[in-house]
Tab-separated table of C-alpha atoms and ligand atoms in Angstrom:
chain	number	residue	atom	x	y	z
A	24	MET	CA	104.672	111.688	60.145
A	25	LEU	CA	103.244	109.717	63.050
A	26	LEU	CA	101.304	111.712	65.617
A	27	THR	CA	101.862	110.818	69.247
A	28	SER	CA	98.099	110.422	69.664
A	29	GLU	CA	98.167	107.525	67.185
A	30	LEU	CA	100.708	105.746	69.334
A	31	SER	CA	98.917	106.286	72.590
A	32	VAL	CA	97.122	103.481	74.309
A	33	ASN	CA	93.525	103.936	75.360
A	34	TYR	CA	94.156	103.379	79.049
A	35	THR	CA	90.571	103.578	80.204
A	36	SER	CA	89.307	100.742	78.049
A	37	ARG	CA	92.494	98.719	78.299
A	38	LYS	CA	92.321	95.467	80.239
A	39	THR	CA	94.465	95.700	83.355
A	40	SER	CA	97.740	93.802	83.487
A	41	ARG	CA	97.639	93.805	87.248
A	42	LYS	CA	96.456	90.451	88.512
A	43	THR	CA	95.682	91.634	92.013
A	44	ASN	CA	91.937	91.518	92.520
A	45	ALA	CA	89.072	90.615	94.795
A	46	ILE	CA	86.878	87.874	93.420
A	47	ILE	CA	83.335	88.284	94.724
A	48	ASN	CA	81.229	85.141	94.594
A	49	LEU	CA	77.599	86.270	94.367
A	50	SER	CA	76.230	82.709	94.556
A	51	ALA	CA	77.948	82.286	97.916
A	52	LEU	CA	76.424	85.584	99.020
A	53	VAL	CA	72.894	84.514	98.129
A	54	SER	CA	73.317	81.069	99.643
A	55	ASN	CA	74.705	82.546	102.882
A	56	TYR	CA	71.719	84.892	103.005
A	57	LYS	CA	69.232	82.045	102.594
A	58	HIS	CA	70.935	79.768	105.130
A	59	ILE	CA	71.139	82.434	107.808
A	60	ALA	CA	67.602	83.684	107.191
A	61	LYS	CA	66.432	80.108	107.823
A	62	LEU	CA	67.912	80.259	111.338
A	63	ALA	CA	65.278	82.889	112.137
A	64	PRO	CA	62.204	81.796	110.172
A	65	GLN	CA	59.829	84.102	112.091
A	66	SER	CA	61.920	87.195	111.333
A	67	LYS	CA	62.522	89.319	108.289
A	68	THR	CA	66.243	89.425	107.584
A	69	ILE	CA	67.560	92.821	106.524
A	70	ALA	CA	70.838	92.710	104.572
A	71	VAL	CA	73.332	95.194	106.021
A	72	ILE	CA	75.429	96.551	103.157
A	73	LYS	CA	77.068	99.609	104.747
A	74	ALA	CA	80.725	100.416	104.007
A	75	ASN	CA	80.322	99.385	100.373
A	76	ALA	CA	78.844	96.053	101.476
A	77	TYR	CA	81.736	95.357	103.838
A	78	GLY	CA	84.125	95.960	100.939
A	79	HIS	CA	82.285	93.709	98.462
A	80	GLY	CA	80.637	96.422	96.331
A	81	ALA	CA	77.246	97.703	97.545
A	82	ILE	CA	75.484	97.989	94.189
A	83	LYS	CA	76.343	94.487	92.973
A	84	VAL	CA	75.516	93.001	96.378
A	85	ALA	CA	72.195	94.883	96.508
A	86	GLU	CA	71.307	93.658	93.013
A	87	ALA	CA	72.135	90.066	93.921
A	88	LEU	CA	69.963	90.215	97.052
A	89	SER	CA	67.099	92.217	95.588
A	90	GLN	CA	64.952	89.118	95.025
A	91	HIS	CA	65.602	87.818	98.541
A	92	ALA	CA	65.963	90.558	101.162
A	93	PRO	CA	62.923	92.619	102.257
A	94	ALA	CA	65.153	95.643	102.930
A	95	LEU	CA	68.769	96.791	103.003
A	96	ALA	CA	70.657	98.773	105.639
A	97	VAL	CA	73.499	101.285	105.359
A	98	ALA	CA	75.149	103.647	107.849
A	99	PHE	CA	74.174	107.055	106.439
A	100	ILE	CA	72.104	108.755	103.743
A	101	ASP	CA	74.865	109.127	101.135
A	102	GLU	CA	75.393	105.375	101.086
A	103	ALA	CA	71.678	104.923	100.469
A	104	LEU	CA	71.536	107.538	97.687
A	105	ILE	CA	74.247	105.686	95.764
A	106	LEU	CA	71.937	102.664	95.757
A	107	ARG	CA	68.904	104.665	94.628
A	108	ASP	CA	70.962	106.229	91.808
A	109	ALA	CA	71.838	102.700	90.698
A	110	GLY	CA	68.157	101.810	90.498
A	111	ILE	CA	67.830	99.827	93.734
A	112	ASN	CA	64.240	100.288	94.903
A	113	LEU	CA	64.168	98.255	98.111
A	114	PRO	CA	63.506	100.050	101.395
A	115	ILE	CA	66.815	101.117	102.947
A	116	LEU	CA	67.313	101.437	106.684
A	117	ILE	CA	69.668	104.266	107.711
A	118	LEU	CA	71.469	102.977	110.807
A	119	GLU	CA	72.789	106.346	111.983
A	120	GLY	CA	69.512	108.064	111.167
A	121	ALA	CA	69.435	111.649	109.930
A	122	LEU	CA	72.572	113.710	110.514
A	123	ASP	CA	70.770	117.001	109.817
A	124	PRO	CA	67.161	118.119	109.144
A	125	GLU	CA	67.675	117.912	105.388
A	126	ASP	CA	68.392	114.192	105.725
A	127	VAL	CA	64.909	113.762	107.160
A	128	ALA	CA	63.323	115.310	104.080
A	129	ILE	CA	65.426	113.134	101.770
A	130	ALA	CA	64.510	110.024	103.735
A	131	LEU	CA	60.796	110.728	103.456
A	132	LYS	CA	61.071	111.230	99.723
A	133	GLN	CA	63.242	108.182	99.020
A	134	ASN	CA	61.507	105.630	101.243
A	135	PHE	CA	64.485	105.329	103.537
A	136	TRP	CA	63.716	103.942	106.970
A	137	LEU	CA	65.261	106.263	109.548
A	138	MET	CA	66.661	104.796	112.721
A	139	LEU	CA	66.104	107.641	115.190
A	140	HIS	CA	68.517	107.484	118.091
A	141	ASN	CA	68.348	110.876	119.809
A	142	THR	CA	65.774	113.549	120.663
A	143	GLU	CA	67.189	116.019	118.108
A	144	GLN	CA	66.380	113.632	115.271
A	145	VAL	CA	62.870	113.161	116.623
A	146	ASP	CA	62.393	116.938	116.795
A	147	TRP	CA	63.571	117.397	113.186
A	148	LEU	CA	60.941	114.936	112.075
A	149	VAL	CA	58.203	116.433	114.229
A	150	ASN	CA	59.033	119.975	113.024
A	151	LEU	CA	58.939	118.873	109.405
A	152	SER	CA	55.541	117.305	110.005
A	153	LYS	CA	54.281	120.683	111.277
A	154	LYS	CA	55.431	122.407	108.087
A	155	GLN	CA	54.108	119.875	105.608
A	156	ALA	CA	51.648	117.046	105.680
A	157	LEU	CA	53.861	114.022	106.028
A	158	SER	CA	53.197	111.044	103.890
A	159	TYR	CA	55.852	108.623	104.994
A	160	SER	CA	55.375	105.212	103.505
A	161	GLY	CA	58.540	104.025	105.215
A	162	LYS	CA	58.986	102.593	108.634
A	163	LEU	CA	60.353	104.580	111.488
A	164	TRP	CA	62.817	102.891	113.808
A	165	LEU	CA	63.518	104.057	117.320
A	166	LYS	CA	66.752	102.901	118.848
A	167	VAL	CA	66.946	102.417	122.570
A	168	ASP	CA	70.232	102.104	124.440
A	169	THR	CA	70.356	98.915	126.501
A	170	GLY	CA	74.019	99.099	127.416
A	171	MET	CA	76.075	99.622	124.274
A	172	ASN	CA	76.298	103.297	125.297
A	173	ARG	CA	77.032	104.514	121.813
A	174	LEU	CA	73.726	105.406	120.133
A	175	GLY	CA	70.130	105.243	121.269
A	176	ILE	CA	67.711	107.041	123.504
A	177	MET	CA	67.683	106.202	127.176
A	178	PRO	CA	64.981	103.742	128.288
A	179	ASN	CA	63.384	106.429	130.471
A	180	ASP	CA	62.846	108.697	127.461
A	181	VAL	CA	60.930	106.197	125.343
A	182	ASP	CA	57.575	107.319	126.741
A	183	SER	CA	57.947	111.008	125.939
A	184	ILE	CA	59.417	110.331	122.501
A	185	LEU	CA	56.626	107.995	121.506
A	186	ALA	CA	54.157	110.655	122.660
A	187	LYS	CA	55.829	113.189	120.336
A	188	LEU	CA	55.747	110.769	117.439
A	189	SER	CA	52.100	109.879	117.995
A	190	ASN	CA	51.126	113.026	116.093
A	191	ILE	CA	52.679	111.670	112.910
A	192	GLN	CA	50.858	109.181	110.729
A	193	LEU	CA	53.135	106.181	110.630
A	194	GLN	CA	52.860	102.891	108.892
A	195	SER	CA	54.663	101.255	111.754
A	196	LEU	CA	57.243	101.848	114.409
A	197	VAL	CA	60.093	99.433	115.061
A	198	LEU	CA	61.770	99.555	118.458
A	199	CYS	CA	65.367	98.389	118.227
A	200	THR	CA	68.594	98.010	120.128
A	201	HIS	CA	72.149	96.841	119.433
A	202	PHE	CA	74.254	94.259	121.296
A	203	SER	CA	77.729	94.878	122.653
A	204	ASN	CA	78.817	91.270	123.321
A	205	ALA	CA	76.660	88.969	121.188
A	206	ASN	CA	79.766	87.273	119.752
A	207	GLU	CA	80.682	85.955	123.219
A	208	LEU	CA	78.703	82.795	123.888
A	209	ASN	CA	79.352	82.759	127.643
A	210	ASN	CA	78.814	86.440	128.337
A	211	PRO	CA	75.505	87.127	130.166
A	212	LYS	CA	75.371	90.719	128.858
A	213	THR	CA	73.307	89.808	125.793
A	214	LEU	CA	70.544	88.194	127.848
A	215	ALA	CA	70.538	91.222	130.149
A	216	GLN	CA	70.129	93.508	127.107
A	217	ILE	CA	67.301	91.357	125.739
A	218	LYS	CA	65.565	91.410	129.124
A	219	GLN	CA	65.792	95.163	129.425
A	220	PHE	CA	64.572	95.617	125.864
A	221	GLU	CA	61.560	93.363	126.437
A	222	SER	CA	60.689	95.147	129.677
A	223	ILE	CA	60.524	98.433	127.766
A	224	ASN	CA	58.671	97.089	124.770
A	225	LYS	CA	55.999	95.278	126.795
A	226	ASN	CA	54.428	98.687	127.432
A	227	TYR	CA	54.196	99.543	123.741
A	228	LEU	CA	54.242	96.295	121.762
A	229	CYS	CA	56.082	97.855	118.843
A	230	LYS	CA	57.627	95.735	116.168
A	231	LYS	CA	61.139	94.887	117.311
A	232	SER	CA	64.683	94.367	116.061
A	233	LEU	CA	67.685	93.345	118.155
A	234	ALA	CA	69.913	90.837	116.397
A	235	ASN	CA	73.017	91.418	114.304
A	236	SER	CA	74.890	88.412	112.817
A	237	ALA	CA	76.046	87.125	116.194
A	238	GLY	CA	72.566	87.595	117.641
A	239	ILE	CA	70.972	85.638	114.799
A	240	ILE	CA	73.471	82.796	115.134
A	241	ASN	CA	73.974	82.621	118.928
A	242	TRP	CA	70.866	84.019	120.561
A	243	PRO	CA	67.531	82.755	119.153
A	244	GLU	CA	65.751	84.616	121.973
A	245	SER	CA	66.946	87.852	120.334
A	246	HIS	CA	65.197	87.202	117.013
A	247	GLY	CA	62.696	89.987	116.342
A	248	ASP	CA	60.327	91.062	113.598
A	249	TYR	CA	63.482	92.206	111.826
A	250	ASN	CA	67.062	91.004	112.214
A	251	ARG	CA	70.029	92.928	110.820
A	252	LEU	CA	72.462	90.639	109.052
A	253	GLY	CA	75.898	92.035	108.202
A	254	LEU	CA	79.165	90.154	108.537
A	255	ALA	CA	77.890	86.578	108.247
A	256	LEU	CA	76.216	87.419	104.948
A	257	TYR	CA	79.712	87.724	103.493
A	258	GLY	CA	80.683	84.285	104.772
A	259	ALA	CA	82.807	85.627	107.610
A	260	SER	CA	82.119	84.421	111.102
A	261	PRO	CA	81.247	86.645	114.076
A	262	VAL	CA	81.894	83.709	116.435
A	263	PRO	CA	84.515	80.936	116.686
A	264	THR	CA	83.987	78.906	113.535
A	265	ILE	CA	83.665	75.607	115.427
A	266	ASN	CA	80.414	76.839	116.963
A	267	LEU	CA	78.664	77.707	113.721
A	268	PRO	CA	75.349	75.894	113.228
A	269	ILE	CA	75.636	76.416	109.474
A	270	LYS	CA	78.367	76.447	106.894
A	271	LEU	CA	79.194	79.891	105.573
A	272	ASP	CA	80.894	80.308	102.212
A	273	PRO	CA	83.459	83.088	101.955
A	274	VAL	CA	82.231	85.609	99.399
A	275	MET	CA	85.520	87.447	98.846
A	276	THR	CA	88.770	85.890	97.702
A	277	LEU	CA	91.582	88.438	97.693
A	278	GLN	CA	94.405	87.396	95.417
A	279	SER	CA	97.607	88.627	93.849
A	280	THR	CA	100.522	87.191	91.867
A	281	VAL	CA	104.232	86.634	92.182
A	282	ILE	CA	106.061	89.419	90.320
A	283	ALA	CA	109.656	88.708	91.421
A	284	LEU	CA	111.781	85.948	92.987
A	285	ARG	CA	115.002	86.229	95.029
A	286	LYS	CA	117.447	83.643	96.343
A	287	LEU	CA	118.836	84.653	99.743
A	288	THR	CA	121.825	83.266	101.581
A	289	VAL	CA	121.855	82.904	105.360
A	290	GLY	CA	121.859	86.296	107.099
A	291	GLU	CA	120.554	88.332	104.162
A	292	SER	CA	117.493	90.450	104.907
A	293	VAL	CA	114.262	91.350	103.137
A	294	GLY	CA	112.580	94.703	102.747
A	295	TYR	CA	112.350	97.950	104.718
A	296	GLY	CA	114.179	98.016	108.031
A	297	GLU	CA	115.740	94.581	107.424
A	298	LEU	CA	112.977	93.240	109.617
A	299	TRP	CA	113.491	89.628	108.578
A	300	GLN	CA	116.760	87.758	107.996
A	301	ALA	CA	117.175	84.387	106.339
A	302	LYS	CA	118.140	81.614	108.770
A	303	ARG	CA	118.562	79.164	105.902
A	304	PRO	CA	119.144	79.570	102.171
A	305	SER	CA	115.726	80.936	101.167
A	306	LEU	CA	113.581	81.630	98.153
A	307	ILE	CA	111.547	84.804	98.571
A	308	ALA	CA	108.669	85.799	96.292
A	309	THR	CA	107.465	89.373	95.944
A	310	ILE	CA	103.725	89.648	95.441
A	311	ALA	CA	101.876	92.660	94.048
A	312	ILE	CA	99.717	93.673	96.974
A	313	GLY	CA	100.481	96.019	99.840
A	314	TYR	CA	98.961	98.278	102.430
A	315	ALA	CA	97.639	100.692	99.785
A	316	ASP	CA	95.431	97.812	98.673
A	317	GLY	CA	94.179	97.258	102.196
A	318	TYR	CA	96.530	94.445	103.153
A	319	PRO	CA	97.542	95.807	106.563
A	320	ARG	CA	101.096	96.875	107.286
A	321	ASN	CA	100.839	95.508	110.793
A	322	ALA	CA	100.652	91.947	109.449
A	323	LYS	CA	103.187	90.131	111.561
A	324	ALA	CA	105.905	87.896	110.116
A	325	GLY	CA	104.297	84.479	109.870
A	326	THR	CA	100.930	85.708	108.610
A	327	PRO	CA	99.914	82.957	106.168
A	328	VAL	CA	99.139	83.264	102.470
A	329	PHE	CA	98.017	80.415	100.209
A	330	ILE	CA	100.083	79.468	97.151
A	331	LYS	CA	100.087	76.280	95.065
A	332	GLY	CA	97.966	74.373	97.575
A	333	ARG	CA	100.067	75.321	100.608
A	334	LEU	CA	100.185	77.964	103.318
A	335	VAL	CA	103.434	79.924	103.546
A	336	PRO	CA	104.378	82.882	105.781
A	337	ILE	CA	104.920	86.490	104.810
A	338	VAL	CA	108.372	87.792	105.738
A	339	GLY	CA	109.579	91.351	106.334
A	340	ARG	CA	107.469	94.498	106.219
A	341	VAL	CA	104.382	94.820	104.107
A	342	SER	CA	105.110	97.803	101.853
A	343	MET	CA	102.739	100.081	99.959
A	344	ASP	CA	102.392	98.033	96.767
A	345	MET	CA	104.137	94.787	97.611
A	346	THR	CA	104.575	92.040	100.177
A	347	THR	CA	107.252	89.353	100.408
A	348	ILE	CA	106.615	85.701	101.186
A	349	ASP	CA	108.876	82.725	101.941
A	350	VAL	CA	108.393	80.105	99.222
A	351	THR	CA	111.523	78.056	100.001
A	352	ASP	CA	109.408	74.955	100.645
A	353	ILE	CA	107.236	75.280	97.556
A	354	GLU	CA	108.355	73.597	94.384
A	355	GLN	CA	108.675	75.383	91.062
A	356	VAL	CA	107.321	78.754	92.022
A	357	LYS	CA	107.386	81.091	89.029
A	358	LEU	CA	106.414	84.592	88.047
A	359	GLY	CA	102.665	84.922	87.612
A	360	ASP	CA	101.751	82.265	90.186
A	361	LEU	CA	98.554	83.116	92.042
A	362	VAL	CA	98.641	83.877	95.753
A	363	GLU	CA	95.511	84.008	97.908
A	364	LEU	CA	95.602	86.486	100.796
A	365	TRP	CA	92.254	85.255	102.134
A	366	GLY	CA	89.177	83.573	100.733
A	367	ASP	CA	88.167	80.048	99.782
A	368	ASN	CA	91.380	78.408	101.035
A	369	LEU	CA	92.372	80.673	103.921
A	370	SER	CA	89.815	82.260	106.190
A	371	VAL	CA	89.925	85.986	106.789
A	372	GLU	CA	89.483	85.276	110.523
A	373	VAL	CA	92.795	83.391	110.641
A	374	VAL	CA	94.581	86.140	108.749
A	375	ALA	CA	93.080	88.869	110.962
A	376	LYS	CA	94.418	87.173	114.105
A	377	HIS	CA	97.972	87.608	112.800
A	378	MET	CA	97.343	91.325	112.397
A	379	GLY	CA	95.734	92.074	115.733
A	380	SER	CA	92.566	92.834	113.777
A	381	ILE	CA	89.203	91.277	112.943
A	382	ASN	CA	87.490	90.018	109.803
A	383	TYR	CA	85.183	93.086	109.759
A	384	GLU	CA	88.148	95.443	109.447
A	385	LEU	CA	90.095	93.486	106.831
A	386	LEU	CA	87.095	93.117	104.528
A	387	THR	CA	86.018	96.758	104.747
A	388	ARG	CA	89.555	98.052	104.217
A	389	VAL	CA	90.191	96.495	100.816
A	390	SER	CA	90.867	99.659	98.866
A	391	ALA	CA	89.308	101.096	95.733
A	392	ARG	CA	92.381	100.333	93.609
A	393	VAL	CA	91.759	96.594	93.939
A	394	PRO	CA	89.488	95.661	91.016
A	395	LYS	CA	86.540	93.466	91.872
A	396	GLN	CA	85.611	90.547	89.680
A	397	TYR	CA	82.079	89.234	90.176
A	398	ILE	CA	81.364	85.563	89.642
A	399	SER	CA	78.456	83.172	90.165
A	400	ARG	CA	79.057	79.476	90.371
B	526	PLP	C1	76.606	97.120	111.278
B	526	PLP	C2	75.368	96.913	112.049
B	526	PLP	C3	74.725	95.670	112.017
B	526	PLP	C4	75.311	94.445	111.343
B	526	PLP	O1	76.208	93.844	112.261
B	526	PLP	P1	76.991	92.496	111.900
B	526	PLP	O2	77.701	92.176	113.164
B	526	PLP	O3	77.922	92.817	110.796
B	526	PLP	O4	75.961	91.499	111.522
B	526	PLP	C5	73.506	95.561	112.680
B	526	PLP	N1	72.975	96.613	113.344
B	526	PLP	C6	73.584	97.824	113.416
B	526	PLP	C7	72.946	98.923	114.168
B	526	PLP	C8	74.816	98.000	112.793
B	526	PLP	O5	75.423	99.188	112.864
């Protein structure tokens, strides 16, 4: 007699049949890092790998950059602990600082660099230093608000906070701020923020950090002792691509395959809500990626995808697991053909425009069920 267990497939070790995946090109990542770091040769370039490295996989990205970046940055402590558990020993800057007093203790132990942005966080640190002799080999960052009005202490409070911190033995203090409009080349706000920042720091002469990707690329006067490089590291542009002083290579290529084909006559519709109707005899391909994979449902009809060397539009509603595309003009489309949603042949910026979104959001929203395949070439 045959037991059912003998028939069963070992699903965990089985290779997936689903061809939808995100290909992550680690050579492109490293080359982007080096090119952008060269734009600011006087600065140390911190690699920002929050939100699972903008959807690219934080551990793999951290490993690939470990020989190049002096430090990494994430949003909160849990993101940093995942990296430590994976054996990443670089200093890690925590951009939201400590969210409770316990975070402060963890940060001291793990060589995380805390970015303090309010008086409560400063008090947690000062109180801890009263209870135990602090040996903090890490760097402390103090964020000052120069007009983003989201995080940061007010310029008038810098004096009293630095006085409080003067009781703690510190390796160094980095004064930092964050830009609200650095992606806009003609907006004077960034220069106003830089000016205000410099007028504060001239009294203290701390080490300084202002620039994100757009700051590094657009505003050389914002380069500090440390810059904080996020988006551009992944080959996505924070500014109109025509203005880029360097070539960025996309790190992620999101792809899927054709799993069904339909011939439609004039007037027949596709998908939920009959959102799209054929105006000509049409060939429609169903591809195996949907909003549960992070391909947004608000993609408008006409959003391009890349198949067999050509761009074609999506038609109808994006559904949970699938999307439909018009391949009438493409010859000999067949099941299994690869379709690129964004990547080497179609920039994520272009795709994002059709969705009323931005490259940051599309990259970070690629969901956990999309397998990542890491390549170097
Ligand atoms: C996310 C973040 C960055 C990186 O910004 P990019 O625009 O992706 O380069 C830098 N600084 C802070 C404080 C951030 O939160």
